[in-house]
Coordinates of C-alpha atoms in Angstrom, one line a residue:
X43 CA 4.2 25.2 3.9
X44 CA 4.7 22.5 6.3
X45 CA 6.3 19.3 5.5
X46 CA 7.7 16.3 7.2
X47 CA 11.5 16.0 6.0
X48 CA 13.7 13.1 6.8
X49 CA 17.4 14.2 7.0
X50 CA 18.9 10.8 7.8
X51 CA 18.4 7.6 9.4
X52 CA 16.3 8.0 12.5
X53 CA 16.3 12.0 11.8
X54 CA 12.9 13.6 10.9
X55 CA 10.8 16.8 11.7
X56 CA 8.5 19.2 10.2
X57 CA 10.0 22.1 8.4
X58 CA 8.8 25.1 6.4
X59 CA 9.5 24.3 2.6
X60 CA 8.5 26.0 -0.5
X61 CA 5.1 25.2 -1.5
X62 CA 4.8 23.4 -5.0
X63 CA 3.5 25.0 -8.2
X64 CA 1.6 23.3 -10.7
X65 CA 3.8 22.8 -13.8
X66 CA 2.4 21.7 -17.3
X67 CA 0.4 18.7 -17.1
X68 CA 0.4 18.8 -13.2
X69 CA -2.2 19.6 -10.4
X70 CA -1.4 20.7 -6.9
X71 CA -3.4 18.9 -4.2
X72 CA -4.4 20.2 -0.7
X73 CA -3.6 17.1 1.3
X74 CA -6.4 15.8 3.5
X75 CA -5.1 12.3 4.7
X76 CA -1.9 10.4 4.3
X77 CA -1.3 6.7 5.4
X78 CA 2.1 5.7 7.0
X79 CA 3.3 2.3 5.8
X80 CA 6.2 0.0 6.1
X81 CA 8.0 1.6 3.2
X82 CA 8.1 5.0 5.0
X83 CA 9.6 3.3 8.2
X84 CA 12.3 1.7 6.2
X85 CA 13.0 5.2 4.6
X86 CA 13.1 6.5 8.0
X87 CA 15.4 3.8 9.4
X88 CA 17.8 3.7 6.1
X89 CA 17.1 0.0 5.4
X90 CA 15.2 0.3 2.2
X91 CA 17.4 -0.7 -0.8
X92 CA 16.4 2.4 -2.7
X93 CA 18.7 4.1 -0.4
X94 CA 21.8 1.8 -1.1
X95 CA 21.2 1.9 -4.9
X96 CA 20.8 5.6 -5.3
X97 CA 17.3 5.5 -6.3
X98 CA 16.6 7.7 -3.2
X99 CA 18.7 9.9 -1.1
X100 CA 18.2 12.1 1.9
X101 CA 16.9 14.6 2.6
X102 CA 13.7 13.1 1.4
X103 CA 10.1 13.7 2.1
X104 CA 7.8 10.6 2.3
X105 CA 4.1 9.8 2.0
X106 CA 2.4 7.9 -1.0
X107 CA -0.9 6.7 0.4
X108 CA -3.0 10.1 0.3
X109 CA -6.4 11.9 -0.6
X110 CA -6.9 15.4 -0.9
X111 CA -8.7 18.2 -3.1
X112 CA -7.1 19.9 -6.1
X113 CA -6.3 23.7 -5.4
X114 CA -4.3 24.4 -8.7
X115 CA -3.9 23.3 -12.1
X116 CA -0.9 24.0 -14.6
X117 CA -0.9 24.4 -18.4
X118 CA -2.8 21.8 -20.4
X119 CA -4.7 20.6 -17.5
X120 CA -8.4 20.6 -17.7
X121 CA -9.9 23.4 -15.3
X122 CA -12.6 21.2 -14.3
X123 CA -10.2 19.4 -12.0
X124 CA -10.3 22.6 -9.7
X125 CA -11.7 21.4 -6.2
X126 CA -12.3 18.0 -7.0
X127 CA -11.1 15.2 -4.5
X128 CA -8.8 12.9 -5.6
X129 CA -6.1 10.4 -4.8
X130 CA -3.5 9.1 -7.0
X131 CA -0.8 6.8 -8.4
X132 CA 2.4 6.3 -6.7
X133 CA 4.2 5.2 -9.8
X134 CA 5.1 7.8 -12.4
X135 CA 6.6 6.4 -15.3
X136 CA 8.4 8.5 -18.0
X137 CA 5.7 8.0 -20.6
X138 CA 8.1 7.8 -23.3
X139 CA 9.6 4.5 -23.1
X140 CA 8.3 1.1 -24.4
X141 CA 7.3 0.0 -21.1
X142 CA 5.1 3.1 -20.4
X143 CA 3.9 2.8 -24.1
X144 CA 2.8 -0.8 -23.2
X145 CA 0.8 0.2 -20.1
X146 CA 3.6 -0.9 -17.9
X147 CA 4.6 2.6 -16.5
X148 CA 4.6 1.2 -12.8
X149 CA 8.0 -0.5 -13.8
X150 CA 9.5 2.0 -16.1
X151 CA 13.4 2.2 -15.4
X152 CA 13.1 6.1 -15.2
X153 CA 10.0 6.0 -13.0
X154 CA 9.4 8.4 -10.0
X155 CA 7.6 6.9 -6.9
X156 CA 5.8 9.7 -5.1
X157 CA 7.6 10.0 -1.7
X158 CA 9.7 7.5 -2.4
X159 CA 12.0 7.1 -5.5
X160 CA 13.8 9.9 -7.6
X161 CA 13.2 12.8 -5.3
X162 CA 9.5 13.3 -6.0
X163 CA 8.2 14.9 -2.9
X164 CA 5.8 13.1 -0.7
X165 CA 2.3 13.6 0.6
X166 CA 3.2 14.3 4.2
X167 CA 2.8 17.8 3.7
X168 CA 0.1 20.4 3.4
X169 CA 0.3 20.3 -0.4
X170 CA 1.5 17.8 -3.1
X171 CA 2.1 18.1 -6.8
X172 CA 0.9 15.3 -8.9
X173 CA 0.8 14.8 -12.6
X174 CA -2.9 14.8 -13.8
X175 CA -2.5 11.5 -15.5
X176 CA -2.0 9.9 -12.1
X177 CA -5.2 11.1 -10.5
X178 CA -8.2 9.2 -9.8
X179 CA -11.3 11.1 -8.9
X180 CA -13.1 10.2 -5.5
X181 CA -16.9 9.8 -5.3
X182 CA -18.6 11.6 -2.5
X183 CA -19.1 8.3 -0.7
X184 CA -15.5 7.9 -0.3
X185 CA -14.1 10.1 2.7
X186 CA -10.7 11.1 3.3
X187 CA -9.8 8.1 5.2
X188 CA -11.0 5.6 2.6
X189 CA -9.2 7.8 -0.1
X190 CA -6.0 7.3 1.6
X191 CA -6.6 3.5 1.8
X192 CA -7.2 3.4 -2.0
X193 CA -3.3 2.9 -2.7
X194 CA -2.7 0.0 -0.3
X195 CA -6.2 -1.4 -1.4
X196 CA -5.1 -1.3 -5.1
X197 CA -2.2 -3.4 -4.2
X198 CA -4.2 -5.9 -2.4
X199 CA -6.8 -5.8 -5.5
X200 CA -3.9 -6.8 -7.8
X201 CA -3.0 -9.6 -5.5
X202 CA -6.3 -11.0 -5.4
X203 CA -6.7 -10.8 -9.1
X204 CA -3.4 -12.6 -9.3
X205 CA -4.6 -15.4 -7.4
X206 CA -7.0 -16.3 -10.0
X207 CA -9.6 -17.7 -7.6
X208 CA -13.3 -18.6 -8.5
X209 CA -16.1 -18.1 -5.8
X210 CA -16.0 -20.7 -3.3
X211 CA -12.4 -21.5 -3.7
X212 CA -10.0 -21.1 -0.5
X213 CA -7.3 -18.5 -0.1
X214 CA -4.5 -18.4 2.5
X215 CA -2.9 -15.1 3.2
X216 CA 0.2 -15.0 5.0
X217 CA 0.7 -12.0 7.1
X218 CA -2.4 -10.0 8.7
X219 CA -1.1 -6.6 8.5
X220 CA -2.8 -3.9 6.3
X221 CA -2.1 -5.4 2.7
X222 CA -3.1 -8.9 4.0
X223 CA -6.1 -7.9 5.5
X224 CA -7.1 -5.9 2.5
X225 CA -6.3 -9.0 0.6
X226 CA -8.7 -11.0 2.9
X227 CA -11.4 -8.3 2.7
X228 CA -11.4 -8.1 -1.1
X229 CA -11.1 -11.7 -1.7
X230 CA -14.0 -12.3 0.8
X231 CA -16.2 -9.8 -1.0
X232 CA -15.6 -12.0 -4.3
X233 CA -16.8 -15.0 -2.7
X234 CA -13.5 -16.8 -1.5
X235 CA -13.2 -18.8 1.6
X236 CA -10.3 -16.7 3.4
X237 CA -7.9 -18.1 6.0
X238 CA -5.1 -16.1 7.6
X239 CA -1.9 -17.0 8.9
X240 CA -0.2 -14.9 11.5
X241 CA 2.2 -14.9 14.5
X242 CA 1.3 -12.7 17.2
X243 CA -1.9 -13.0 19.3
X244 CA -2.9 -9.3 19.1
X245 CA -2.7 -9.7 15.2
X246 CA -4.6 -12.6 15.1
X247 CA -7.3 -11.4 17.7
X248 CA -7.7 -8.1 15.5
X249 CA -8.3 -10.2 12.3
X250 CA -11.2 -11.9 14.2
X251 CA -12.4 -8.5 15.3
X252 CA -13.0 -7.6 11.7
X253 CA -14.8 -10.9 10.7
X254 CA -12.3 -13.4 9.9
X255 CA -12.7 -16.6 11.8
X256 CA -10.3 -18.8 10.0
X257 CA -7.1 -17.5 11.6
X258 CA -4.2 -19.5 12.4
X259 CA -0.5 -19.9 13.6
X260 CA 2.1 -22.0 11.9
X261 CA 1.2 -24.7 14.6
X262 CA -2.6 -24.5 14.2
X263 CA -2.9 -24.2 10.3
X264 CA -5.1 -26.9 9.2
X265 CA -4.0 -29.3 6.3
X266 CA -6.5 -28.0 3.9
X267 CA -6.4 -27.6 0.0
X268 CA -5.4 -23.9 -0.6
X269 CA -6.4 -23.1 -4.1
X270 CA -4.0 -19.8 -3.8
X271 CA -1.7 -18.4 -1.3
X272 CA -0.8 -14.6 -1.1
X273 CA 2.2 -13.9 0.9
X274 CA 1.6 -10.5 2.4
X275 CA 4.3 -10.7 5.1
X276 CA 7.8 -9.3 5.5
X277 CA 9.2 -12.7 6.8
X278 CA 11.9 -14.2 4.6
X279 CA 10.8 -17.7 5.1
X280 CA 7.3 -17.5 4.1
X281 CA 7.4 -17.2 0.2
X282 CA 8.9 -20.7 0.4
X283 CA 6.0 -21.8 2.8
X284 CA 3.6 -20.4 0.2
X285 CA 5.1 -22.5 -2.5
X286 CA 4.8 -25.7 0.0
X287 CA 1.2 -25.1 0.9
X288 CA -0.4 -24.1 -2.5
X289 CA -2.4 -26.7 -4.4
X290 CA -0.4 -28.0 -7.3
X291 CA -1.2 -26.3 -10.6
X292 CA -2.4 -23.0 -8.8
X293 CA -0.8 -19.7 -7.9
X294 CA 1.2 -18.0 -5.3
X295 CA 1.2 -14.3 -5.1
X296 CA 4.0 -12.1 -3.5
X297 CA 3.1 -8.8 -2.4
X298 CA 5.2 -8.7 0.8
X299 CA 8.8 -7.7 1.0
X300 CA 11.4 -9.0 3.6
X301 CA 14.4 -7.2 4.7
X302 CA 16.5 -9.9 3.2
X303 CA 16.5 -12.6 0.3
X304 CA 13.8 -15.0 0.6
X305 CA 14.8 -18.3 -0.7
X306 CA 12.4 -20.3 -3.0
X307 CA 13.2 -23.5 -4.3
X308 CA 12.3 -23.5 -8.0
X309 CA 12.2 -27.4 -8.1
X310 CA 9.1 -27.2 -5.9
X311 CA 7.6 -24.5 -8.2
X312 CA 8.2 -26.7 -11.3
X313 CA 7.4 -30.1 -9.9
X314 CA 4.1 -28.6 -8.5
X315 CA 3.3 -26.7 -11.7
X316 CA 2.8 -23.7 -9.7
X317 CA 2.3 -20.1 -11.2
X318 CA 4.1 -17.5 -9.1
X319 CA 2.9 -13.8 -9.4
X320 CA 4.8 -10.6 -8.1
X321 CA 3.2 -7.5 -7.5
X322 CA 4.7 -4.1 -7.6
X323 CA 2.6 -1.2 -7.1
X324 CA -1.1 -0.5 -7.0
X325 CA -1.4 1.2 -10.5
X326 CA -3.8 -1.1 -12.2
X327 CA -5.8 -1.7 -9.0
X328 CA -6.7 1.9 -8.1
X329 CA -9.7 2.4 -10.2
X330 CA -11.4 -0.8 -9.3
X331 CA -10.5 -0.1 -5.7
X332 CA -12.2 3.2 -5.7
X333 CA -15.4 1.7 -7.2
X334 CA -15.3 -1.1 -4.5
X335 CA -15.0 1.4 -1.4
X336 CA -17.5 3.7 -3.1
X337 CA -20.1 1.1 -3.4
X338 CA -19.7 0.2 0.4
X339 CA -18.8 -3.6 -0.5
X340 CA -15.6 -3.5 1.4
X341 CA -14.9 -0.9 4.3
X342 CA -11.3 -0.9 5.4
X343 CA -11.7 2.0 7.8
X344 CA -11.5 -0.3 10.9
X345 CA -7.9 -1.0 9.9
X346 CA -6.8 2.6 11.1
X347 CA -5.7 2.5 14.4
X348 CA -5.3 6.4 14.8
X349 CA -5.2 9.7 12.9
X350 CA -2.4 11.8 14.2
X351 CA -0.9 15.3 13.3
X352 CA 2.1 16.1 11.2
X353 CA 4.1 17.0 14.2
X354 CA 3.5 13.3 15.5
X355 CA 4.6 11.5 12.4
X356 CA 8.3 11.2 13.4
X357 CA 7.4 9.4 16.9
X358 CA 5.3 7.0 14.7
X359 CA 8.0 6.1 12.4
X360 CA 10.3 5.5 15.4
X361 CA 8.0 3.1 16.6
X362 CA 5.6 5.1 19.1
X363 CA 2.3 3.0 19.4
X364 CA 0.1 4.0 22.6
X365 CA -1.9 1.2 24.1
X366 CA -5.0 3.1 23.5
X367 CA -4.8 2.9 19.7
X368 CA -5.5 -0.9 20.0
X369 CA -4.4 -3.4 17.7
X370 CA -5.2 -2.0 14.0
X371 CA -2.4 -2.0 11.8
X372 CA -2.6 1.4 9.9
X373 CA -1.7 4.9 11.4
X374 CA -3.4 8.0 9.3
X375 CA -2.0 11.5 9.3
X376 CA -3.9 14.9 8.8
X377 CA -1.2 17.1 7.7
X378 CA -3.8 20.3 8.5
X379 CA -3.5 19.6 12.1

């Protein structure tokens, strides 16, 4: 089968590889749609920390935001999964340790991360092996594009939960990229008053185009009470700003990751009695995200700028962005093209 393979920093291409077989407790999925995200770009450029700690190594096959249909099941898997449209968890715990037993498999020390960590092959391929325990069925109202947006939506869902807002309270989201906009959409659907802080005119204009009127830069941000602040950016200075801006006694949520350390003055955290929440992975947010998309309450498909073929992914990872795609932040891939 065809799969995208990264062989070194800046070096990637489509290769013929052996198709996966469904092992015990596993299924094989025919991949319908895959999202390209910032983690994929960092694996392509060689900047992701996992590459320097030995948790990831070249050659590697990326892709962890996906949807598809089950084509084969392994021993011990209910045959009723065959033909079902699914998405799945990226974080695959060992299933044996205390963290996994406590429902925290997404931080298992021995976990795989599909297309990222431990060598588990990713979804930028025609087929993908997945443990059946990681699957989430997709209702008929969730098309391939929505299915591939469940994983980033699950991260956003966890961030919104972590913000601890009641309807009518005010949320500030730092960074109007895919995750930031998903946070904004989900929070707005739950009744929050959503504000977004961005930097470029194009990203701010796109945020307005999908319905958010309270969009600001650092210079124009109004001095309001922010009941929660979510940092969904990759800017090392914004976590500290989140603590500065949040209302005392409330919450800041860190779901974005900068390429360098992000200093936060813990004196400000303590003196303001702020609760800081970190989000790693979508695991606990996937099921609710599927339900939200299926109901039509949130439709993130306008965030997808284009859907490209597998042969075009290397160029996308290298920064190709045709003007006709517009300013939407997400690129999808159809590996069947």
